Coordinates of C-alpha atoms and ligand atoms in Angstrom, one line a residue:
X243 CA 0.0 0.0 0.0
X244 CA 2.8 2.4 1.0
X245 CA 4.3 2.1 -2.5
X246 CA 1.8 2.4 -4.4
X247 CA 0.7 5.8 -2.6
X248 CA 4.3 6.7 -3.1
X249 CA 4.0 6.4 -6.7
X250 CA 1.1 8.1 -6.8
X251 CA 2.0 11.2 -5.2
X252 CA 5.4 11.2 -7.5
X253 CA 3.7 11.2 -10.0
X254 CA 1.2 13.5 -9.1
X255 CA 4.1 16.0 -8.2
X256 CA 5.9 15.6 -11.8
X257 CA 2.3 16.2 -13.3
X258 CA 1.7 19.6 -11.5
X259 CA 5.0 21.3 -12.0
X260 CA 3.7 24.8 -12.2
X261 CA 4.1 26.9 -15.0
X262 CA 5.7 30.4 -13.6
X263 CA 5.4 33.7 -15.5
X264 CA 8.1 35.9 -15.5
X265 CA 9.0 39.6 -16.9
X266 CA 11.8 40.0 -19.0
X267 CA 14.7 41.9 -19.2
X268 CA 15.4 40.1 -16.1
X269 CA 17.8 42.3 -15.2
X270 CA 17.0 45.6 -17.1
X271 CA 19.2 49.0 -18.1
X272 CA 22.2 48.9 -19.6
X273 CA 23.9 45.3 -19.1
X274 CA 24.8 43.6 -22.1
X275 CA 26.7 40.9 -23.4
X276 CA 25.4 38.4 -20.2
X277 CA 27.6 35.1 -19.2
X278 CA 26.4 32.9 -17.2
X279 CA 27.5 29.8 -14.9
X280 CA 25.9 27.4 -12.2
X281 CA 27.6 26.2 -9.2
X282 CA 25.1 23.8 -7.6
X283 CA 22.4 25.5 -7.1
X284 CA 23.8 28.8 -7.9
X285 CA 24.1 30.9 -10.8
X286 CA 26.3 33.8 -11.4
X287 CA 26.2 36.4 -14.1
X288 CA 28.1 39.3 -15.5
X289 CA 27.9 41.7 -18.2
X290 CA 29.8 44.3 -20.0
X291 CA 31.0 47.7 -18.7
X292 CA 33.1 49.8 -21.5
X293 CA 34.3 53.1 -20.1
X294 CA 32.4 52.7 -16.1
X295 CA 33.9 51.9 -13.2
X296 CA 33.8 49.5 -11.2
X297 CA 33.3 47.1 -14.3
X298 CA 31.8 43.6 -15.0
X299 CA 29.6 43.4 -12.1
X300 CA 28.6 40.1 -10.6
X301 CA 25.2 38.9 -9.9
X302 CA 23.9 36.2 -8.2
X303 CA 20.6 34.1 -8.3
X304 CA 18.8 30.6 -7.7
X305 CA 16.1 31.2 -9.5
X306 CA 17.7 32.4 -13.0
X307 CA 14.9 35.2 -13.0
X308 CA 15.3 37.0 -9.8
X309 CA 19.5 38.5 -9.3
X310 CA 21.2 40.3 -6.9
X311 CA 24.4 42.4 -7.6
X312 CA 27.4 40.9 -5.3
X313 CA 30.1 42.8 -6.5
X314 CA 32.4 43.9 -9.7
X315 CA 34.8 41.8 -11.2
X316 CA 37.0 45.1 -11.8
X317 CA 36.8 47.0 -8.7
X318 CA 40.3 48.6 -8.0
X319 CA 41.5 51.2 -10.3
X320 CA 45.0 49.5 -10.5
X321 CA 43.5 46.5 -11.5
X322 CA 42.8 47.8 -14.7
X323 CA 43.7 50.9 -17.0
X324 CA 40.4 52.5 -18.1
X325 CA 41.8 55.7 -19.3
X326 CA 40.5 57.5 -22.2
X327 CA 37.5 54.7 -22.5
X328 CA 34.5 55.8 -24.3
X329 CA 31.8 53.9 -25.0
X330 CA 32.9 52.5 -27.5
X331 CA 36.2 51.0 -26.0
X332 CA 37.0 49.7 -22.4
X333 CA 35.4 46.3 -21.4
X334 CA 33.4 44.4 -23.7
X335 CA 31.9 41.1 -23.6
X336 CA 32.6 38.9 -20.4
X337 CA 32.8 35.3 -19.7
X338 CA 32.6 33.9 -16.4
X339 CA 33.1 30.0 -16.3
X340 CA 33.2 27.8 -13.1
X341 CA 36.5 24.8 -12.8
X342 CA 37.8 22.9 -9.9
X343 CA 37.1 25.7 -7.4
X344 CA 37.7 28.7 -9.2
X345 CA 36.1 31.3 -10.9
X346 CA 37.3 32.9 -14.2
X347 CA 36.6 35.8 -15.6
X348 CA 37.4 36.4 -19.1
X349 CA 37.4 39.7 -20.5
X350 CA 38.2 41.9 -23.5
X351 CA 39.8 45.4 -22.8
X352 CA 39.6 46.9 -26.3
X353 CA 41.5 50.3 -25.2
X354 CA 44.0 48.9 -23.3
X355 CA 45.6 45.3 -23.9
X356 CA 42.9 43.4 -25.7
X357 CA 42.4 39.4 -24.0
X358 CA 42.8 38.9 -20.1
X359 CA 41.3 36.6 -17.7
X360 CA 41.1 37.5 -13.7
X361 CA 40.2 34.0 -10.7
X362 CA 38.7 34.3 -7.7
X363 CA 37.3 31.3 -5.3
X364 CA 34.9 33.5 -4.2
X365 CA 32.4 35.4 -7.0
X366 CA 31.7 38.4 -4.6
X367 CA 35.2 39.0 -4.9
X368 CA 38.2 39.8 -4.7
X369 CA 39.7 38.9 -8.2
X370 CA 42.8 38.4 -9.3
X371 CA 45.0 41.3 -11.6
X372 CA 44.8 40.2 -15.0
X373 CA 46.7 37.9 -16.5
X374 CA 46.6 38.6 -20.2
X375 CA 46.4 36.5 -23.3
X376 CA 47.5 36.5 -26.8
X377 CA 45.1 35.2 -28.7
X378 CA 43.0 38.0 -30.6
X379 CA 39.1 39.2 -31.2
X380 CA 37.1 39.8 -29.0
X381 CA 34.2 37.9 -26.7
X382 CA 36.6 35.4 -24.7
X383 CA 35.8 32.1 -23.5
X384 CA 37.2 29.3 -21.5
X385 CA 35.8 25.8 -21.7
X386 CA 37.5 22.7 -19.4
X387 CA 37.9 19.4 -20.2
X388 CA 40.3 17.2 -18.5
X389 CA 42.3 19.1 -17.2
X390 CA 43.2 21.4 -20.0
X391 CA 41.4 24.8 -21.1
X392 CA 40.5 25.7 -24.4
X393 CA 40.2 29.8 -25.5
X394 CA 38.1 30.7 -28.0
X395 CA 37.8 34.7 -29.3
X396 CA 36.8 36.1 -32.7
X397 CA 39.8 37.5 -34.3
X398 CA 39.5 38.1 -38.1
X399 CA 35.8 37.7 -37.7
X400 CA 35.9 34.0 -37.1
X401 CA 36.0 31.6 -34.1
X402 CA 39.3 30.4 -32.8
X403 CA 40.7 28.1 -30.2
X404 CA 43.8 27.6 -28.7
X405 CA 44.9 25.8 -25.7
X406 CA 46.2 27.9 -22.1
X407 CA 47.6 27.2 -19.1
X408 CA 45.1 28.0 -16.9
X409 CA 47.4 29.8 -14.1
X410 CA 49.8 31.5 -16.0
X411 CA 47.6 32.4 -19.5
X412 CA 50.3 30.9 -21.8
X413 CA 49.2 29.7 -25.2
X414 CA 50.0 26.1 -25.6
X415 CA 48.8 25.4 -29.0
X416 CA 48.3 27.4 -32.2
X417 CA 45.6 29.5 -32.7
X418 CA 43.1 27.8 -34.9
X419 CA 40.1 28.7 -37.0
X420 CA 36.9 26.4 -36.0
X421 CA 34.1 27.6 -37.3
X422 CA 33.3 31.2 -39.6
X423 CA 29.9 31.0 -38.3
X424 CA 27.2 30.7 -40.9
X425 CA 27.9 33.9 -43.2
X426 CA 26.5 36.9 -40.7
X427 CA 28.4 39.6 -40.5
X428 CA 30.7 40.1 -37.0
X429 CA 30.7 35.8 -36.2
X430 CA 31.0 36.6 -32.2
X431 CA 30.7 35.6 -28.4
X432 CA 31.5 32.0 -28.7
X433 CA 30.9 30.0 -25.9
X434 CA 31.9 25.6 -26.3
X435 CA 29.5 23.5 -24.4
X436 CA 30.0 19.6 -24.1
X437 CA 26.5 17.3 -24.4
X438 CA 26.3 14.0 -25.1
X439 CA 29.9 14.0 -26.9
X440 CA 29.5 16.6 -29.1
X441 CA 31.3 19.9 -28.7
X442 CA 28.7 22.6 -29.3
X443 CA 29.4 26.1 -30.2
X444 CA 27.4 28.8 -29.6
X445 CA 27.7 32.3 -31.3
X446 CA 26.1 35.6 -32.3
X447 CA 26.2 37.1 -35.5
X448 CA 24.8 40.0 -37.7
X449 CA 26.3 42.9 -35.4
X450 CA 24.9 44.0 -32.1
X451 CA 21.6 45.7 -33.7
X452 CA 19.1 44.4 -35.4
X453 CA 20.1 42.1 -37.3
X454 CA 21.7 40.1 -34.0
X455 CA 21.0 36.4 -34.0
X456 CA 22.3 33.4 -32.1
X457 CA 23.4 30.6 -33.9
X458 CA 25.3 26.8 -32.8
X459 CA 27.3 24.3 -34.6
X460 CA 28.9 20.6 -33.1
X461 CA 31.9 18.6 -34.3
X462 CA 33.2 15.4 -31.9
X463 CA 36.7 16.7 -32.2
X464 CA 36.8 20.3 -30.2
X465 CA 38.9 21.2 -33.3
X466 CA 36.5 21.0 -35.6
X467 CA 35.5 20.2 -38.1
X468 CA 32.1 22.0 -36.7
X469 CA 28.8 21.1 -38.8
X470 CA 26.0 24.3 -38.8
X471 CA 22.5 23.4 -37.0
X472 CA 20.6 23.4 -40.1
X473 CA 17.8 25.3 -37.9
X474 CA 19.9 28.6 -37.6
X475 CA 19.1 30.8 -36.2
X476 CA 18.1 29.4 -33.3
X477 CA 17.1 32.8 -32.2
X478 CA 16.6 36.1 -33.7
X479 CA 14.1 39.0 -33.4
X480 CA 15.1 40.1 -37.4
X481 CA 12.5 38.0 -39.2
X482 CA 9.2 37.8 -40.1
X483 CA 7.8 36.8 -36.7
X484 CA 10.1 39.3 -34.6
X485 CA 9.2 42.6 -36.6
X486 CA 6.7 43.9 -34.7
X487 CA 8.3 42.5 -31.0
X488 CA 8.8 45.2 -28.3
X489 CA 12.3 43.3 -28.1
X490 CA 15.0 43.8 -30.9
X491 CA 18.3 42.7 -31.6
X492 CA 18.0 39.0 -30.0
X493 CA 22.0 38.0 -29.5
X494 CA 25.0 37.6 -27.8
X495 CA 23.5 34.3 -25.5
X496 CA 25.1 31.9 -23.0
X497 CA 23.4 28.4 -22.0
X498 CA 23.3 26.9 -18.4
X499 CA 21.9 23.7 -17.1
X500 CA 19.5 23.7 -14.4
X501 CA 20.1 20.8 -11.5
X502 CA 16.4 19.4 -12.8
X503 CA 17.9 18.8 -16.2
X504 CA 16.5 22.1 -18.1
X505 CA 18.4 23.9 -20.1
X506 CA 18.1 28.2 -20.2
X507 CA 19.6 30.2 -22.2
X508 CA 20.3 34.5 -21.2
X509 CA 20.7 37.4 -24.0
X510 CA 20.6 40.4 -25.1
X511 CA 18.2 42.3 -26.5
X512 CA 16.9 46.4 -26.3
X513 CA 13.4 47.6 -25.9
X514 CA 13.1 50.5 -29.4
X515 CA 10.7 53.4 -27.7
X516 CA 11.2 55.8 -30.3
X517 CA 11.4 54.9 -33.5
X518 CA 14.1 52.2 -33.8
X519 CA 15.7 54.0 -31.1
X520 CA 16.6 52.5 -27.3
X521 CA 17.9 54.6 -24.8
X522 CA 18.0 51.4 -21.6
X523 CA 21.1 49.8 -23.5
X524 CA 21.3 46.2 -24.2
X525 CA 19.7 44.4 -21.3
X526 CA 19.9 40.8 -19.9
X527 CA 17.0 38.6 -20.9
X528 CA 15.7 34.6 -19.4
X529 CA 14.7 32.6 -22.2
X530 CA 13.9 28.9 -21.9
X531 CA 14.9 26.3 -24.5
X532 CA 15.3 22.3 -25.3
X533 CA 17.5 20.0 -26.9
X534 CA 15.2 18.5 -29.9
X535 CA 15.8 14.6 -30.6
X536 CA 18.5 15.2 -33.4
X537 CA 20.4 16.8 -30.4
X538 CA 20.0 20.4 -31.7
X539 CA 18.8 23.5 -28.8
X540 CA 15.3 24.8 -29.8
X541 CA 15.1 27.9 -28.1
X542 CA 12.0 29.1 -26.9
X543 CA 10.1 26.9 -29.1
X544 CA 11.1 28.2 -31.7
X545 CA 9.6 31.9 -30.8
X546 CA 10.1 35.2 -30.4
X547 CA 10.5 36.0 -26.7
X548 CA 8.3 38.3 -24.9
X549 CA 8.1 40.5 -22.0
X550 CA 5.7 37.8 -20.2
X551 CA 7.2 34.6 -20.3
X552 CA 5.8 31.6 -19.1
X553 CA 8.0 29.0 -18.1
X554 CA 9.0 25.9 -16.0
X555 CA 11.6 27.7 -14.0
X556 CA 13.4 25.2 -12.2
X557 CA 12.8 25.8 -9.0
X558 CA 10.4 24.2 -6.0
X559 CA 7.1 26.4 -5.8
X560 CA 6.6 29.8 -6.2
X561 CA 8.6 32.8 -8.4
X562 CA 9.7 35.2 -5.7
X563 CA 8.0 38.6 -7.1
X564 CA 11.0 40.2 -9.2
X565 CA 12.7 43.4 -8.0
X566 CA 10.8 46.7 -9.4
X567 CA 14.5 48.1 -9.3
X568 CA 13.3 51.6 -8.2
X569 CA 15.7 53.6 -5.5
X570 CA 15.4 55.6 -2.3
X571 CA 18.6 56.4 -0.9
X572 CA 19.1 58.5 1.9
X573 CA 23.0 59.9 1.5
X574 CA 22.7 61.4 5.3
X575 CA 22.5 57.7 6.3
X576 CA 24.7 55.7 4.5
X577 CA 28.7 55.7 4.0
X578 CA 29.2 53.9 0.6
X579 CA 27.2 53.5 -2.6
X580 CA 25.1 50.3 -3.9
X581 CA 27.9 48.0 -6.0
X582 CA 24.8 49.6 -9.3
X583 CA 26.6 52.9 -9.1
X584 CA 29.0 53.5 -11.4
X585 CA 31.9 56.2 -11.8
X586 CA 33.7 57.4 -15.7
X587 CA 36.6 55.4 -15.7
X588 CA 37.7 55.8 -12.0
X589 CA 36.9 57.5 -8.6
X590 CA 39.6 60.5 -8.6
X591 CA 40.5 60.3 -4.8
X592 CA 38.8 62.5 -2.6
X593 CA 36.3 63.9 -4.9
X594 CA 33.4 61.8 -3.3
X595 CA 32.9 61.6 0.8
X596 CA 30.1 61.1 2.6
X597 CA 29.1 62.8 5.5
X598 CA 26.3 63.6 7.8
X599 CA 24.9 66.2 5.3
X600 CA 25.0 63.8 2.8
X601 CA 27.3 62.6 -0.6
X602 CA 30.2 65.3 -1.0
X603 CA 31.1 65.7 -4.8
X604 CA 34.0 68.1 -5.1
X605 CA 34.3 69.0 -9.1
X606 CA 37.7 69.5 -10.8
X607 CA 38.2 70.8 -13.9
X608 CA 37.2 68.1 -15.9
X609 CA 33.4 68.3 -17.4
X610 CA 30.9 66.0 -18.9
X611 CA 32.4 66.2 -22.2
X612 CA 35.6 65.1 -21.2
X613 CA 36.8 61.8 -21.3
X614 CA 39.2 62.1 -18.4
X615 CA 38.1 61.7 -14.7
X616 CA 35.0 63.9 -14.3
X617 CA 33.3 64.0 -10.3
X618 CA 30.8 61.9 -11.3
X619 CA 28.3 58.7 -10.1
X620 CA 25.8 57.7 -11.6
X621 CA 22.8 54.6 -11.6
X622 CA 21.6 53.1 -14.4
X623 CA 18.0 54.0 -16.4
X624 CA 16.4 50.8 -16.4
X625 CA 12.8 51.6 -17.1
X626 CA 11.3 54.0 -19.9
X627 CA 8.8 55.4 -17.9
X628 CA 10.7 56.9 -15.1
X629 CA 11.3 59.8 -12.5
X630 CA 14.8 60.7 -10.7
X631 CA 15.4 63.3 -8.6
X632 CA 18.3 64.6 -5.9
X633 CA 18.2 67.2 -3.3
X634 CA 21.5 69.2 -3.4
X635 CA 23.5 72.7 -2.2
X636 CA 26.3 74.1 -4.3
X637 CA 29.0 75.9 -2.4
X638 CA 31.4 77.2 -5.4
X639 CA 33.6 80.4 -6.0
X640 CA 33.8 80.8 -9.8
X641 CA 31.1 81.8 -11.6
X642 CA 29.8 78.7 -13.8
X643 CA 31.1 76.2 -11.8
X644 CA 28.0 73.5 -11.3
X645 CA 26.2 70.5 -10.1
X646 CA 23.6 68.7 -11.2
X647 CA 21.7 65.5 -12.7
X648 CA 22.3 64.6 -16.0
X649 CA 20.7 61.8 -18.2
X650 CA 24.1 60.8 -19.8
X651 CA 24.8 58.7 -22.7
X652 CA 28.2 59.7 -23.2
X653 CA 30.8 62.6 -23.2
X654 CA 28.7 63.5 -26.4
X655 CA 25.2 63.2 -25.8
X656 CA 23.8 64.0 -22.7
X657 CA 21.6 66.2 -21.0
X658 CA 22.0 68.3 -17.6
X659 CA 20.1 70.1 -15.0
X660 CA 22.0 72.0 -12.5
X661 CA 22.7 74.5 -9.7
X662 CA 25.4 76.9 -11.5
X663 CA 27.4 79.8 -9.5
X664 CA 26.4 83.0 -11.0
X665 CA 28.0 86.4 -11.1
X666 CA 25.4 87.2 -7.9
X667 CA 24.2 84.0 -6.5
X668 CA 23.2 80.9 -7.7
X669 CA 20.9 79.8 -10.7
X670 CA 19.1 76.6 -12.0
X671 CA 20.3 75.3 -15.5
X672 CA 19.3 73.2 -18.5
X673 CA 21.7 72.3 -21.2
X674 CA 21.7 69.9 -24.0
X675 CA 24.5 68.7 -25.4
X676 CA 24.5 66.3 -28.6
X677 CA 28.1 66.5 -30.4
X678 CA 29.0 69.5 -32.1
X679 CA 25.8 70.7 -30.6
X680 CA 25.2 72.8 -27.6
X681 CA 22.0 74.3 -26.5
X682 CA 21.4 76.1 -23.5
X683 CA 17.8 75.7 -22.8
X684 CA 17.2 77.7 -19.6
X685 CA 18.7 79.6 -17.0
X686 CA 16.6 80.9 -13.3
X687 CA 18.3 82.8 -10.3
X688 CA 17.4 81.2 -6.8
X689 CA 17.6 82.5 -3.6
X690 CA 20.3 80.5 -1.7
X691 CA 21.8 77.3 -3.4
X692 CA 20.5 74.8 -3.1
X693 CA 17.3 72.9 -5.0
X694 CA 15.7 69.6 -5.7
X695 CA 16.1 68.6 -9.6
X696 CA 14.0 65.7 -11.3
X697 CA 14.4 64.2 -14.7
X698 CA 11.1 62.2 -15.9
X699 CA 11.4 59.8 -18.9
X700 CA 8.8 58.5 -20.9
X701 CA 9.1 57.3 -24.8
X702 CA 9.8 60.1 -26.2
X703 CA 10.6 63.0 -23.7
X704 CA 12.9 64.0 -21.3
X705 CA 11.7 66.6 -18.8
X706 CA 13.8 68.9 -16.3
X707 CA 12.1 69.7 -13.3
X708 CA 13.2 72.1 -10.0
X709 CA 11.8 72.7 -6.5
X710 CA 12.7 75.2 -4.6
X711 CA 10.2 75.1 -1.6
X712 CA 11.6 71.3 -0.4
X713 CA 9.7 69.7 -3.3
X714 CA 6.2 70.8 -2.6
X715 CA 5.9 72.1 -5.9
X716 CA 7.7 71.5 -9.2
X717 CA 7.8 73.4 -12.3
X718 CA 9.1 72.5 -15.6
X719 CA 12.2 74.0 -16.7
X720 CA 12.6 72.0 -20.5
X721 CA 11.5 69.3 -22.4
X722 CA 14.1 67.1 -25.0
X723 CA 14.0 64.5 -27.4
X724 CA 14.7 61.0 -25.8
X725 CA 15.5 59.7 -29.2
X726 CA 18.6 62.2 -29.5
X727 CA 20.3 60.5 -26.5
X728 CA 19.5 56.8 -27.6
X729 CA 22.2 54.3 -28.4
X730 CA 21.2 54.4 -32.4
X731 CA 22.0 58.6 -32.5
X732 CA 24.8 58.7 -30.3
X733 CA 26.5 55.4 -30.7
X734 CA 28.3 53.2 -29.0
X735 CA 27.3 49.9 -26.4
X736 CA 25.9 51.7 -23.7
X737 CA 23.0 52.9 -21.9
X738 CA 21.5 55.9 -20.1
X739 CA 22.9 56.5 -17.3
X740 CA 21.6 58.9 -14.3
X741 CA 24.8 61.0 -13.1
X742 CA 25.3 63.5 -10.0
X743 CA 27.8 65.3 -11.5
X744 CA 30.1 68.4 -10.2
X745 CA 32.2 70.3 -12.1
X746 CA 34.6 73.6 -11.4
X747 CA 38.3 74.6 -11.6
X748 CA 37.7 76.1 -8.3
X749 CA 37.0 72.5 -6.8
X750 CA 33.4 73.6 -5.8
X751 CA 32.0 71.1 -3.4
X752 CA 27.8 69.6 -3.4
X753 CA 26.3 68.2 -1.4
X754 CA 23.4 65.5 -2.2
X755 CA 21.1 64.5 0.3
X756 CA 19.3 61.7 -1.4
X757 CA 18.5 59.9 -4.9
X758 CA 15.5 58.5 -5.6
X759 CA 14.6 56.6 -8.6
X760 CA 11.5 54.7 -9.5
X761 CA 9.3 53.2 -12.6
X762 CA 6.5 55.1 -13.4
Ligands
6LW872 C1 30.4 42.5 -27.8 C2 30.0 41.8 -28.9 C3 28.7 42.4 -29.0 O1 31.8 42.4 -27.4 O2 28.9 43.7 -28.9 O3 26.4 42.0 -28.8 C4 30.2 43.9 -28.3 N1 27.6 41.7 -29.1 O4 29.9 40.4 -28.8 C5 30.1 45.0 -27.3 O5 29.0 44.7 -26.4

């Protein structure tokens, strides 16, 4: 009798595994390029950086769909030369792979040095200095098999391998071309996977926009030769069925296993608000898939993914409700910044203190248009309804010297209100800047100095707003075009991101109170 109720309730069990729903980007803003690996029942994640620091930060989840930031991969200024990164250089693609009790973090830096990989036993950190590589391309990947570790990149726009010592990074076989991918342009991010003894390879191609796709081949030997899924893509957004998707340019994948036996696969992919044009940067996506009986990964079932997914995640009951990512920070009560914040290039020292009046920023005389060292922080946009706003006080000598919020793409393209000294006293600013292109939208003397600025986002608007009677009332001070600032105008393989900013030859000093950010 005991049996048999056994068996019942078994089967009963593997009958109702629930279905869960889930909202993609999983993790949104501007984190591109994902990598992911499972330890047990853990699974880490990191993403591309380019000119911020810290860089390639760390998450951590057991759920694949809700993640928590644990750290940065790069998160000492000597550990890695960031200067005169834009967003087009700096750290691209990451790969972080799991062997024999250490983590590796493989890493392009295309301004400085091209291939390294960093270790570290624990994830959180600390990691290694670099130990760099001389294979070229870009995308890096280990794979381990019996002891040995296999490289792959992309130089000449085709997939290589090459053999290293793990510890040291020496090359110990000639670089050699596997696969050229299946004739899109930029072949890219290979990742090798082992599964019932084939070698598969995963890759994007088509370029970063939206002609991204994902495609796989296999051989038996690791060296090829490597035979094309017939099925490729096995995921792309730039056909037929993925025109009229929220979601575009599909690419740039890594595959996990679950402990139950599932398979997942994470991307990248932007959300077009205007036009073709994204300002959120190329966000992490969840997307499940299956192996089909001829041994090939079907992705999704062969769909488009959506913002609501509905999936057997595998976990035991139900989704924990994901983050809304929104921010209420209190700078009178805290010492140090979240590990989201992120600084161009590095922290000059002593430029950023906190005290009981709040965050200290003391400007130099590098601006937002500069790609040295400006004083600023800043937090991802992840959403594109949004509102952010900060509460400072601007203590400066020299007329012009300033303070502010900006929604910042890059040194080129972004867009600023601020507290600015004036001849007198102190006024309330809004400049646009967009290349070559300056335009000063608005300029309003205060009593005193200090105010409360805003920026609300929605699809196709930024606004500037100020108070000036401890945000009882607010009052518009400019509108701009979102799609001026997006990723598609200004270029580049970022995202919006939400500075406090100061700026001043006469190392003029602000003081923020708070920051809060939330989804609207
Ligand atoms: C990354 C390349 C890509 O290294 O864009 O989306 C580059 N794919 O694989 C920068 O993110």
């Amino acid at each position: 009798m005991k049996k048999y109720t056994f068996v019942v309730v078994a089967s009963l069990m593997s009958v109702t595994a629930i279905a869960h729903t889930y909202t993609n980007p999983v993790i949104p803003g501007f984190y591109p390029d994902p990598s992911i690996c499972r330890v047990d029942s853990d699974y880490y994640l990191v993403n591309s950086t380019f000119q911020y620091f810290p860089g390639i930060p760390v998450w951590h989840s057991r759920d694949l769909v809700n993640w928590e930031q644990i750290g940065n991969v790069i998160d000492r200024p000597e550990q890695m030369d960031l200067s005169g990164t834009f967003s087009w250089g700096g750290l691209y693609a990451p790969t972080i792979r799991y062997n024999d009790g250490v983590f590796y973090m493989i890493n392009t830096n295309t301004t400085h040095g091209g291939n390294f990989f960093v270790t570290a036993t624990d994830p959180a950190g600390s990691w290694s200095d670099p130990i760099w590589l001389k294979q070229g391309g870009i995308d890096p990947s280990f794979y381990f098999e019996d002891g040995k570790c296999y490289f792959t990149s992309n130089p000449d726009d085709a997939i290589y391998l090459c053999e290293i010592d793990p510890v040291t990074g020496k090359q110990l076989s000639p670089s050699r071309k596997i696969w050229g991918g299946t004739g899109g342009r930029y072949p890219e991010g290979p990742h090798i996977y082992k599964k019932d003894g084939w070698y598969y390879l995963l890759a994007a191609e088509g370029g970063t926009e939206f002609a991204h796709m994902i495609t796989i081949a296999r051989s038996k030997d690791i060296y090829g030769p490597y035979e094309s899924n017939p099925d490729n893509p096995i995921l792309t957004h730039c056909n037929q069925a993925g025109q009229h998707n929220p979601i575009q340019g599909t690419g740039h994948a890594d595959i996990v296993e679950a402990p139950d036996g599932s398979w997942w696969l994470v991307c990248l992919a932007f959300r077009p608000q205007v036009g073709m044009n994204h300002l959120t940067g190329r966000e992490t996506y969840l997307v499940p898939m299956v192996w089909d009986d001829n041994g090939w990964p079907v992705v999704n079932g062969n769909k488009p993914i959506q913002t609501k997914m509905e999936a057997n995640l595998p976990i035991q009951g139900e989704l924990h409700p994901q983050t809304d990512w929104s921010q209420n920070l209190d700078f009178t009560q805290i010492d140090k910044l979240g590990y989201d914040w992120v600084y161009l290039r590095k922290p000059v020292d002593g430029n950023y203190s906190f005290t009981e009046k709040g965050l200290v920023l003391k400007g130099n005389e590098w601006d937002l248009n500069s790609i040295e060292y400006p004083t600023f922080v800043g937090h991802r946009q992840q959403h594109i309804n949004f509102e952010a706003i900060t509460s400072l006080s601007l203590d400066a000598s020299q007329p012009g010297s300033q303070a502010g919020l900006t929604a910042f793409m890059d040194s080129n393209s972004h867009y600023d209100i601020y507290l600015a000294k004036g001849e007198k006293g102190y006024t309330i600013n809004v400049d646009y800047w967009l290349g070559s292109i300056y335009h000063h939208e608005a300029s309003l003397e205060i009593e005193g100095n200090s105010a409360i600025l805003k920026i609300m986002g929605d699809t196709n608007n930024y606004s500037f707003l100020y108070s000036t009677d401890g945000g009882q009332n607010f009052y518009n001070l400019g509108y701009a075009d979102t799609k001026y600032l997006s990723s598609e105008t200004a270029g580049g393989f970022t995202g919006i991101i939400l500075g406090l900013y100061c700026v001043g030859k006469d190392n003029p000093e602000a003081t923020f109170k708070y920051f809060k950010y939330q989804p609207l």
